[in-house]
Short mmCIF file of C-alpha atoms and ligand atoms in Angstrom, two decimals:
data_model
loop_
_atom_site.label_atom_id
_atom_site.label_comp_id
_atom_site.label_asym_id
_atom_site.label_seq_id
_atom_site.Cartn_x
_atom_site.Cartn_y
_atom_site.Cartn_z
CA MET A 1408 23.16 -15.32 4.90
CA GLY A 1409 25.62 -15.83 2.06
CA ILE A 1410 26.89 -18.18 -0.59
CA LYS A 1411 30.36 -19.61 -0.09
CA ILE A 1412 32.49 -21.59 -2.54
CA LEU A 1413 34.76 -24.08 -0.78
CA GLN A 1414 37.87 -23.79 -2.89
CA ASP A 1415 39.32 -27.11 -1.66
CA GLU A 1416 36.22 -29.01 -2.79
CA CYS A 1417 35.88 -27.28 -6.19
CA VAL A 1418 37.04 -29.52 -9.05
CA GLY A 1419 36.57 -26.85 -11.74
CA CYS A 1420 33.71 -28.68 -13.50
CA THR A 1421 31.99 -25.31 -14.41
CA LEU A 1422 28.49 -26.74 -13.74
CA CYS A 1423 27.73 -23.80 -11.45
CA VAL A 1424 28.70 -21.24 -14.11
CA GLY A 1425 25.88 -22.45 -16.36
CA ALA A 1426 23.45 -22.77 -13.45
CA CYS A 1427 23.85 -19.17 -12.26
CA PRO A 1428 21.15 -16.94 -13.79
CA PHE A 1429 23.07 -13.80 -12.86
CA ASP A 1430 26.46 -14.52 -14.45
CA ALA A 1431 27.94 -14.31 -10.98
CA ILE A 1432 30.56 -17.10 -11.18
CA ASP A 1433 33.93 -16.74 -12.96
CA MET A 1434 36.44 -19.54 -13.43
CA ILE A 1435 39.84 -18.39 -12.21
CA ASP A 1436 42.73 -20.90 -12.25
CA SER A 1437 40.16 -23.71 -12.76
CA LYS A 1438 38.31 -22.76 -9.59
CA ALA A 1439 34.85 -21.17 -9.31
CA VAL A 1440 34.98 -17.65 -7.87
CA MET A 1441 31.96 -15.53 -7.06
CA ASN A 1442 31.71 -11.97 -8.35
CA ASP A 1443 29.58 -8.99 -7.26
CA ASN A 1444 26.55 -10.04 -9.33
CA CYS A 1445 25.63 -12.69 -6.77
CA THR A 1446 22.13 -12.27 -5.35
CA ASN A 1447 22.33 -15.23 -2.93
CA CYS A 1448 19.61 -17.02 -4.91
CA GLY A 1449 21.21 -20.41 -4.21
CA ALA A 1450 20.79 -21.88 -7.71
CA CYS A 1451 24.47 -22.88 -7.85
CA VAL A 1452 24.29 -24.78 -4.54
CA ASP A 1453 22.00 -27.43 -6.03
CA ALA A 1454 23.93 -27.47 -9.30
CA CYS A 1455 27.25 -28.44 -7.74
CA ASN A 1456 27.70 -32.24 -7.56
CA PHE A 1457 30.72 -31.95 -5.29
CA GLY A 1458 29.26 -30.10 -2.32
CA ALA A 1459 31.64 -27.24 -3.06
CA ILE A 1460 29.05 -24.46 -2.78
CA ILE A 1461 27.20 -23.88 0.47
CA LYS A 1462 24.57 -21.43 1.65
CA GLU A 1463 25.34 -20.08 5.09
CA GLU A 1464 22.17 -19.28 7.00
CA SER A 1465 22.43 -16.40 9.45
CA GLN A 1466 21.28 -17.04 12.97
CA MET A 1467 17.80 -15.56 13.00
CA LYS A 1468 16.95 -13.93 16.28
CA GLN A 1469 14.27 -15.99 17.99
CA MET A 1470 11.30 -13.91 18.93
CA ASP A 1471 8.63 -14.86 21.44
CA ILE A 1472 5.67 -13.88 19.29
CA THR A 1473 3.13 -14.83 21.96
CA GLN A 1474 3.90 -11.59 23.82
CA TYR A 1475 2.44 -9.51 20.97
CA LYS A 1476 -1.21 -8.52 20.87
CA ASP A 1477 -3.61 -5.94 19.41
CA VAL A 1478 -3.95 -4.25 16.04
CA TRP A 1479 -2.38 -0.80 15.70
CA VAL A 1480 -3.14 1.81 13.08
CA PHE A 1481 -0.67 4.65 12.48
CA ALA A 1482 -3.01 7.67 12.49
CA GLU A 1483 -1.25 9.97 10.05
CA GLN A 1484 -1.98 13.67 10.46
CA ARG A 1485 -0.70 16.68 8.59
CA ASP A 1486 -1.03 20.19 9.98
CA GLY A 1487 -3.37 18.82 12.65
CA GLN A 1488 -5.72 17.23 10.09
CA LEU A 1489 -6.27 13.49 10.19
CA MET A 1490 -5.62 11.88 6.82
CA ASP A 1491 -8.61 9.98 5.35
CA VAL A 1492 -6.54 6.81 5.21
CA ALA A 1493 -6.48 6.70 9.03
CA ALA A 1494 -10.29 6.24 9.07
CA GLU A 1495 -9.99 3.58 6.34
CA LEU A 1496 -7.35 1.66 8.30
CA LEU A 1497 -9.43 1.88 11.46
CA GLY A 1498 -12.34 0.33 9.53
CA GLU A 1499 -10.12 -2.49 8.32
CA GLY A 1500 -8.30 -2.75 11.66
CA ARG A 1501 -11.60 -3.28 13.48
CA ARG A 1502 -12.46 -6.19 11.21
CA LEU A 1503 -9.02 -7.77 11.74
CA ALA A 1504 -9.11 -7.20 15.51
CA GLU A 1505 -12.48 -8.94 15.74
CA GLU A 1506 -11.18 -11.94 13.81
CA VAL A 1507 -8.04 -12.19 15.95
CA GLY A 1508 -9.99 -11.46 19.14
CA CYS A 1509 -7.96 -8.46 20.29
CA GLU A 1510 -8.23 -4.67 20.68
CA LEU A 1511 -7.81 -1.95 18.07
CA SER A 1512 -5.53 1.00 18.79
CA ALA A 1513 -4.55 4.18 16.97
CA VAL A 1514 -1.11 5.78 17.31
CA LEU A 1515 -0.89 9.53 16.97
CA LEU A 1516 2.35 11.53 16.78
CA GLY A 1517 2.73 15.30 16.40
CA GLU A 1518 2.61 18.56 18.34
CA ASP A 1519 -0.68 19.85 19.79
CA VAL A 1520 -2.67 17.08 18.14
CA ARG A 1521 -4.68 16.04 21.20
CA ASP A 1522 -7.91 17.30 19.57
CA LEU A 1523 -7.65 14.48 17.06
CA THR A 1524 -7.96 11.78 19.72
CA ASP A 1525 -11.76 12.31 19.90
CA GLU A 1526 -11.97 11.66 16.17
CA LEU A 1527 -9.94 8.46 16.54
CA PHE A 1528 -12.18 7.26 19.36
CA ALA A 1529 -15.22 8.10 17.20
CA TYR A 1530 -13.76 5.89 14.46
CA GLY A 1531 -13.77 3.05 16.98
CA ALA A 1532 -10.23 2.88 18.42
CA ASP A 1533 -10.30 1.08 21.80
CA LYS A 1534 -7.04 2.83 22.75
CA VAL A 1535 -5.23 5.87 21.40
CA TYR A 1536 -1.49 6.10 22.05
CA ILE A 1537 -0.33 9.70 21.75
CA SER A 1538 3.18 11.11 21.75
CA GLU A 1539 3.69 14.85 21.34
CA GLY A 1540 6.59 17.27 21.24
CA GLU A 1541 8.09 20.12 19.25
CA HIS A 1542 10.36 17.71 17.36
CA LEU A 1543 7.34 15.79 16.11
CA LYS A 1544 5.53 18.85 14.72
CA GLN A 1545 6.79 18.17 11.20
CA TYR A 1546 7.27 14.61 10.02
CA THR A 1547 10.92 13.53 9.95
CA THR A 1548 12.10 9.99 9.32
CA ASP A 1549 14.46 10.07 12.31
CA GLY A 1550 12.06 11.58 14.84
CA TYR A 1551 9.01 9.48 14.01
CA THR A 1552 11.03 6.25 13.62
CA LYS A 1553 12.62 6.71 17.03
CA VAL A 1554 9.31 7.25 18.82
CA LEU A 1555 7.24 4.65 17.00
CA SER A 1556 9.94 1.96 17.30
CA LYS A 1557 10.12 2.54 21.05
CA MET A 1558 6.33 2.35 21.34
CA VAL A 1559 6.32 -0.94 19.42
CA GLU A 1560 9.09 -2.34 21.62
CA GLU A 1561 7.28 -1.32 24.80
CA TYR A 1562 3.67 -2.24 23.98
CA LYS A 1563 4.26 -5.07 21.48
CA PRO A 1564 1.40 -4.84 18.98
CA GLU A 1565 0.68 -7.91 16.86
CA ILE A 1566 -0.24 -6.02 13.68
CA VAL A 1567 0.67 -2.46 12.63
CA LEU A 1568 -0.99 -0.82 9.61
CA PHE A 1569 0.16 2.32 7.79
CA GLY A 1570 -1.33 4.23 4.87
CA ALA A 1571 0.84 3.86 1.76
CA THR A 1572 1.23 7.64 1.63
CA HIS A 1573 4.59 9.38 1.19
CA ILE A 1574 4.97 9.39 4.98
CA GLY A 1575 3.73 5.83 5.54
CA ARG A 1576 6.00 4.48 2.82
CA ASP A 1577 8.98 6.20 4.40
CA LEU A 1578 8.22 5.43 8.03
CA ALA A 1579 6.97 1.81 7.92
CA PRO A 1580 10.16 0.22 6.51
CA ARG A 1581 12.36 2.16 8.94
CA VAL A 1582 10.32 1.00 11.91
CA ALA A 1583 10.18 -2.59 10.57
CA ALA A 1584 14.00 -2.68 10.28
CA ARG A 1585 14.43 -1.14 13.74
CA VAL A 1586 12.17 -3.68 15.47
CA ASP A 1587 13.48 -6.57 13.36
CA THR A 1588 10.34 -7.63 11.55
CA GLY A 1589 8.94 -7.81 8.01
CA LEU A 1590 6.75 -5.42 6.05
CA THR A 1591 4.46 -5.89 3.08
CA ALA A 1592 4.04 -2.70 1.08
CA ASP A 1593 0.98 -1.59 -0.89
CA CYS A 1594 -1.43 -4.32 0.24
CA THR A 1595 -4.80 -4.49 -1.48
CA LYS A 1596 -6.30 -7.16 0.79
CA LEU A 1597 -5.73 -8.20 4.41
CA GLU A 1598 -7.13 -11.35 5.95
CA ILE A 1599 -6.62 -13.39 9.09
CA ASP A 1600 -5.58 -17.01 8.69
CA PRO A 1601 -8.39 -18.81 10.58
CA GLU A 1602 -6.04 -21.47 12.01
CA GLU A 1603 -2.78 -19.67 12.80
CA LYS A 1604 -4.45 -16.27 13.31
CA GLY A 1605 -1.60 -14.69 11.34
CA LEU A 1606 -2.06 -11.77 8.94
CA MET A 1607 -2.29 -12.74 5.26
CA GLN A 1608 -1.17 -9.72 3.27
CA THR A 1609 -2.07 -9.66 -0.42
CA ARG A 1610 -0.50 -7.33 -2.97
CA PRO A 1611 0.13 -7.28 -6.72
CA ALA A 1612 3.50 -8.74 -7.71
CA PHE A 1613 5.53 -9.15 -10.91
CA GLY A 1614 4.16 -6.00 -12.53
CA GLY A 1615 0.65 -6.73 -11.35
CA ASN A 1616 0.38 -10.01 -13.24
CA ILE A 1617 -0.15 -12.06 -10.09
CA MET A 1618 -1.47 -11.37 -6.61
CA ALA A 1619 0.94 -12.56 -3.91
CA THR A 1620 -0.17 -13.37 -0.37
CA ILE A 1621 2.64 -12.80 2.11
CA ILE A 1622 2.85 -13.91 5.74
CA CYS A 1623 5.28 -13.06 8.54
CA PRO A 1624 5.13 -16.19 10.71
CA LYS A 1625 8.18 -15.82 12.96
CA HIS A 1626 8.44 -12.13 13.68
CA ARG A 1627 6.18 -9.51 15.21
CA PRO A 1628 4.60 -7.11 14.65
CA GLN A 1629 3.18 -8.06 11.26
CA MET A 1630 3.42 -4.78 9.36
CA ALA A 1631 1.70 -3.61 6.20
CA THR A 1632 1.09 -0.45 4.22
CA VAL A 1633 -2.26 -0.05 2.45
CA ARG A 1634 -2.94 2.41 -0.32
CA PRO A 1635 -5.45 5.17 0.42
CA GLY A 1636 -8.92 4.46 -0.93
CA VAL A 1637 -8.61 0.67 -0.87
CA MET A 1638 -10.30 -0.13 2.45
CA GLU A 1639 -13.75 0.92 3.56
CA ARG A 1640 -13.58 3.70 6.15
CA ALA A 1641 -14.89 3.18 9.68
CA GLU A 1642 -18.27 4.69 10.52
CA LYS A 1643 -18.19 7.32 13.26
CA SER A 1644 -19.95 6.48 16.52
CA GLY A 1645 -20.24 8.00 19.98
CA LYS A 1646 -17.52 7.83 22.64
CA ARG A 1647 -17.54 4.72 24.82
CA GLU A 1648 -16.68 4.49 28.51
CA ASP A 1649 -14.01 1.84 28.00
CA GLN A 1650 -11.87 3.80 25.50
CA GLU A 1651 -8.43 4.68 26.83
CA LEU A 1652 -5.91 7.44 26.05
CA ILE A 1653 -2.30 6.42 26.69
CA GLU A 1654 0.40 9.05 26.75
CA PHE A 1655 3.87 8.04 25.63
CA LYS A 1656 6.67 10.37 26.75
CA ASN A 1657 9.32 10.65 24.06
CA ASP A 1658 12.89 11.83 24.35
CA VAL A 1659 13.45 13.02 20.78
CA THR A 1660 16.01 15.82 20.65
CA GLU A 1661 17.23 18.06 17.86
CA GLU A 1662 20.39 15.93 17.65
CA ASP A 1663 18.33 12.85 16.78
CA ILE A 1664 17.09 14.46 13.59
CA ARG A 1665 19.70 14.51 10.85
CA ILE A 1666 17.80 16.72 8.44
CA LYS A 1667 16.64 20.29 8.96
CA ILE A 1668 13.32 21.36 7.46
CA LEU A 1669 13.86 24.89 6.17
CA ASP A 1670 10.51 25.39 4.49
CA VAL A 1671 7.43 23.36 3.61
CA VAL A 1672 6.17 24.12 0.11
CA LYS A 1673 2.74 22.70 -0.64
CA ALA A 1674 2.28 21.12 -4.06
CA GLY A 1675 -0.32 22.81 -6.26
CA LYS A 1676 -3.74 21.32 -5.70
CA ALA A 1677 -4.55 18.40 -7.98
CA SER A 1678 -6.85 19.54 -10.73
CA VAL A 1679 -9.36 16.80 -9.89
CA ASN A 1680 -10.20 14.68 -6.88
CA ILE A 1681 -11.32 11.39 -8.35
CA VAL A 1682 -10.86 9.48 -5.08
CA ASP A 1683 -13.80 11.14 -3.29
CA SER A 1684 -16.16 11.30 -6.27
CA GLU A 1685 -19.38 9.25 -6.25
CA VAL A 1686 -19.51 9.03 -10.05
CA ILE A 1687 -16.55 8.48 -12.38
CA VAL A 1688 -16.76 8.34 -16.16
CA SER A 1689 -13.46 6.85 -17.31
CA GLY A 1690 -11.94 6.70 -20.75
CA GLY A 1691 -9.29 4.47 -22.30
CA ARG A 1692 -7.41 3.93 -25.51
CA GLY A 1693 -10.73 3.04 -27.16
CA LEU A 1694 -11.56 6.78 -27.24
CA GLU A 1695 -8.89 6.97 -29.95
CA LYS A 1696 -8.33 10.75 -29.55
CA PRO A 1697 -8.06 13.35 -26.76
CA GLU A 1698 -11.35 15.00 -27.84
CA GLY A 1699 -13.15 11.87 -26.62
CA PHE A 1700 -12.63 13.13 -23.07
CA GLU A 1701 -14.80 16.18 -23.84
CA LEU A 1702 -17.69 13.79 -24.46
CA LEU A 1703 -16.89 11.99 -21.20
CA GLN A 1704 -16.78 15.34 -19.35
CA THR A 1705 -20.26 16.18 -20.68
CA LEU A 1706 -21.64 12.92 -19.33
CA ALA A 1707 -19.75 13.32 -16.03
CA ASP A 1708 -21.19 16.86 -15.60
CA LYS A 1709 -24.71 15.55 -16.22
CA LEU A 1710 -24.19 12.90 -13.50
CA GLY A 1711 -22.39 15.21 -11.07
CA GLY A 1712 -19.19 13.22 -11.42
CA VAL A 1713 -15.60 13.50 -12.63
CA VAL A 1714 -13.55 12.03 -15.46
CA GLY A 1715 -11.11 9.17 -14.92
CA ALA A 1716 -8.73 7.45 -17.31
CA SER A 1717 -6.74 4.31 -18.00
CA ARG A 1718 -2.97 4.45 -18.13
CA ALA A 1719 -3.05 4.00 -21.90
CA ALA A 1720 -5.02 7.25 -22.22
CA VAL A 1721 -2.69 9.05 -19.81
CA GLU A 1722 0.38 7.77 -21.64
CA SER A 1723 -1.11 8.96 -24.93
CA GLU A 1724 -1.13 12.41 -23.24
CA TRP A 1725 -4.89 12.79 -23.78
CA ILE A 1726 -5.42 13.55 -20.10
CA ASP A 1727 -3.38 14.32 -16.98
CA HIS A 1728 -2.06 11.62 -14.61
CA ASP A 1729 -4.26 13.02 -11.79
CA HIS A 1730 -7.14 11.24 -13.55
CA GLN A 1731 -5.49 7.81 -13.79
CA VAL A 1732 -7.26 4.92 -12.11
CA GLY A 1733 -5.39 1.73 -11.27
CA GLN A 1734 -2.34 0.19 -9.73
CA THR A 1735 -0.08 3.12 -10.57
CA GLY A 1736 -2.91 5.67 -10.42
CA LYS A 1737 -5.65 6.18 -7.85
CA THR A 1738 -7.79 3.55 -6.13
CA VAL A 1739 -11.43 4.58 -6.27
CA ARG A 1740 -14.69 3.21 -4.83
CA PRO A 1741 -17.44 5.35 -6.38
CA GLU A 1742 -21.14 4.50 -6.44
CA LEU A 1743 -20.99 4.43 -10.24
CA TYR A 1744 -18.01 3.77 -12.54
CA ILE A 1745 -18.54 3.99 -16.29
CA ALA A 1746 -15.61 2.51 -18.25
CA CYS A 1747 -15.58 3.72 -21.86
CA GLY A 1748 -13.20 2.04 -24.31
CA ILE A 1749 -11.23 0.40 -21.50
CA SER A 1750 -10.24 -3.25 -21.94
CA GLY A 1751 -10.10 -4.13 -18.22
CA ALA A 1752 -6.42 -4.98 -17.65
CA ILE A 1753 -5.69 -6.32 -14.15
CA GLN A 1754 -3.78 -3.14 -13.27
CA HIS A 1755 -6.81 -1.01 -14.13
CA ILE A 1756 -9.27 -3.28 -12.34
CA ALA A 1757 -7.10 -3.17 -9.20
CA GLY A 1758 -8.03 0.50 -8.88
CA MET A 1759 -11.79 0.39 -9.52
CA GLN A 1760 -13.18 -3.02 -8.62
CA GLY A 1761 -14.54 -1.61 -5.34
CA ALA A 1762 -17.06 0.56 -7.27
CA LYS A 1763 -20.68 -0.22 -6.31
CA THR A 1764 -21.96 -0.33 -9.90
CA ILE A 1765 -19.72 -0.79 -12.92
CA VAL A 1766 -20.96 0.02 -16.41
CA ALA A 1767 -18.70 -0.90 -19.33
CA ILE A 1768 -18.98 0.34 -22.91
CA ASN A 1769 -16.71 -1.52 -25.31
CA LYS A 1770 -17.04 -2.60 -28.91
CA ASN A 1771 -15.33 -5.93 -28.23
CA PRO A 1772 -17.82 -8.34 -26.59
CA ASP A 1773 -14.89 -10.39 -25.23
CA ALA A 1774 -13.19 -7.47 -23.45
CA PRO A 1775 -12.24 -8.57 -19.89
CA ILE A 1776 -13.95 -5.50 -18.40
CA PHE A 1777 -17.31 -7.22 -19.07
CA LYS A 1778 -16.35 -9.93 -16.54
CA ILE A 1779 -16.59 -7.45 -13.67
CA ALA A 1780 -19.23 -5.10 -15.12
CA ASP A 1781 -22.73 -5.01 -13.65
CA ILE A 1782 -24.04 -3.57 -16.91
CA GLY A 1783 -22.21 -4.19 -20.19
CA ILE A 1784 -22.94 -2.29 -23.40
CA VAL A 1785 -21.32 -3.73 -26.53
CA GLY A 1786 -20.94 -0.82 -28.90
CA ASP A 1787 -18.91 2.13 -30.12
CA VAL A 1788 -18.44 4.80 -27.43
CA TYR A 1789 -19.13 7.50 -30.01
CA GLU A 1790 -22.55 6.00 -30.69
CA VAL A 1791 -23.49 4.98 -27.16
CA LEU A 1792 -22.39 8.08 -25.21
CA PRO A 1793 -24.36 10.70 -27.21
CA LYS A 1794 -27.49 8.56 -26.77
CA LEU A 1795 -26.86 8.33 -23.01
CA ILE A 1796 -26.35 12.10 -22.76
CA ASP A 1797 -29.50 12.73 -24.82
CA ALA A 1798 -31.51 10.41 -22.58
CA LEU A 1799 -30.28 12.23 -19.47
CA GLU A 1800 -31.23 15.60 -20.98
CA LYS A 1801 -34.81 14.48 -21.61
P1 FAD B 1189 -6.52 -1.12 -24.28
O1 FAD B 1189 -6.11 -2.29 -23.48
O2 FAD B 1189 -5.84 -0.89 -25.58
O3 FAD B 1189 -8.08 -1.23 -24.51
C1 FAD B 1189 -8.82 -0.41 -25.34
C2 FAD B 1189 -10.22 -0.98 -25.39
O4 FAD B 1189 -11.06 -0.11 -26.09
C3 FAD B 1189 -10.31 -2.34 -26.08
O5 FAD B 1189 -10.98 -3.27 -25.23
C4 FAD B 1189 -11.15 -2.06 -27.33
O6 FAD B 1189 -12.01 -3.15 -27.66
C5 FAD B 1189 -11.95 -0.85 -26.91
N1 FAD B 1189 -12.34 0.01 -28.01
C6 FAD B 1189 -11.59 0.46 -29.05
N2 FAD B 1189 -12.29 1.34 -29.78
C7 FAD B 1189 -13.51 1.47 -29.20
C8 FAD B 1189 -14.66 2.24 -29.46
N3 FAD B 1189 -14.70 3.10 -30.50
N4 FAD B 1189 -15.75 2.10 -28.65
C9 FAD B 1189 -15.73 1.24 -27.61
N5 FAD B 1189 -14.65 0.50 -27.31
C10 FAD B 1189 -13.55 0.62 -28.07
N6 FAD B 1189 -3.37 0.65 -16.53
C11 FAD B 1189 -4.27 1.44 -15.93
O7 FAD B 1189 -5.34 1.73 -16.49
N7 FAD B 1189 -4.01 1.96 -14.69
C12 FAD B 1189 -2.86 1.70 -14.00
O8 FAD B 1189 -2.66 2.22 -12.90
C13 FAD B 1189 -1.90 0.84 -14.62
N8 FAD B 1189 -0.76 0.51 -13.98
C14 FAD B 1189 0.10 -0.38 -14.57
C15 FAD B 1189 1.24 -0.81 -13.86
C16 FAD B 1189 2.09 -1.73 -14.43
C17 FAD B 1189 3.29 -2.16 -13.64
C18 FAD B 1189 1.84 -2.21 -15.72
C19 FAD B 1189 2.76 -3.22 -16.34
C20 FAD B 1189 0.73 -1.79 -16.42
C21 FAD B 1189 -0.15 -0.86 -15.86
N9 FAD B 1189 -1.29 -0.44 -16.54
C22 FAD B 1189 -2.18 0.35 -15.91
C23 FAD B 1189 -1.49 -0.72 -17.98
C24 FAD B 1189 -2.46 -1.85 -18.22
O9 FAD B 1189 -1.76 -3.07 -18.24
C25 FAD B 1189 -3.13 -1.69 -19.62
O10 FAD B 1189 -2.14 -1.57 -20.59
C26 FAD B 1189 -4.03 -0.46 -19.70
O11 FAD B 1189 -4.93 -0.43 -18.62
C27 FAD B 1189 -4.82 -0.51 -21.02
O12 FAD B 1189 -5.59 0.64 -21.14
P2 FAD B 1189 -6.90 0.64 -22.01
O13 FAD B 1189 -7.86 -0.35 -21.47
O14 FAD B 1189 -7.34 2.04 -22.13
O15 FAD B 1189 -6.35 0.23 -23.46
FE1 SF4 B 1190 24.83 -17.23 -9.05
FE2 SF4 B 1190 22.78 -17.55 -7.36
FE3 SF4 B 1190 25.09 -19.00 -7.05
FE4 SF4 B 1190 25.05 -16.36 -6.53
S1 SF4 B 1190 23.92 -17.93 -5.46
S2 SF4 B 1190 26.58 -17.50 -7.70
S3 SF4 B 1190 23.62 -15.61 -8.06
S4 SF4 B 1190 23.63 -19.12 -8.74
#
């Protein structure tokens, strides 16, 4: 697809120059000429009264989407350990498969990872596709893309879900490009359109100010990445008779992989694991000073929980980024979330709205956090928190 200026039709009126939001049209010898700023947005096409600017549509490959069926979950493993997000995607995948009326499968790549298939069956996969080999021991973009793309081409799944982990974010777009389909990254909600049965993929857009729902009507599979911690994990159950293990022989060779892994250096362990905690006491700019987090830590200790934070608190350098909850921090679903001096911006709420019980302490009765709080306390954190701690001590 591209924008073309028909030089013979151009009368040099300059209407398109003003219409272009990207300053992409120059007038040279009284003729409009496109420069490198052009984004193909098409605004100039409508602006030209002389039909001198046209948008050339590329011939989209027609795809017979009726051949595609089943929901697939990429079951990410590292060092033979299944990542938690695989269980979360299997929980979500089951719900989607039931709505579409199809089967749920897990796809497992690696070396000597067969032991994990029992776990995937326990999480409810109807089928597990496994492909093993020495060149799949460590994740590489080339190796995993080659195998997964071939599996997609052969078995034609209708939906493929990945965790939005470092690996999922690298692999999913490569596979999507290889199999000629679309991908929605970082989804926070997945639903099935009741009429078309297509996947409606919702994610924050424009800096989190709106939620966009994206569909992929003409291509298959419909692919999405989902951030860890967003979906509810599948419950484990016993093995069923009808579950099937399908082996996929791969032909990945050393030559296929353009990078060489010389060493794997593990990052230092995060100082806190807020994602798995049942109780989170979170602080925001309303704490006014870093010492406020000591008070929060006291309350968190009393409740057997951990301390979280808003981005404003992290950016004020009162607490480390490991504690940040929200769109650019962690997504959490604790039993209890206590928000102290946090206004409730959409980007913060995106990371904690799945909490079972939300308590908000804020001195502004109109703070948006009260809209989603189960219990709201209007007051100064430095007055309310000591009273809460005292009450718990008694
Ligand atoms: P404020 O909005 O300043 O709120 C402070 C609150 O404290 C106010 O409601 C005030 O009434 C109350 N208060 C003040 N003093 C007291 C007191 N003594 N006692 C009780 N209450 C008091 N934010 C996140 O949190 N997480 C993210 O992951 C995140 N990602 C973002 C991504 C993008 C692309 C963008 C654009 C923004 C992101 N933000 C994120 C920032 C977000 O928009 C807000 O700016 C941020 O959440 C505000 O933090 P806050 O609630 O602590 O501060
Ligand atoms: Fe400018 Fe958009 Fe026209 Fe390109 S297509 S020249 S960016 S108005």
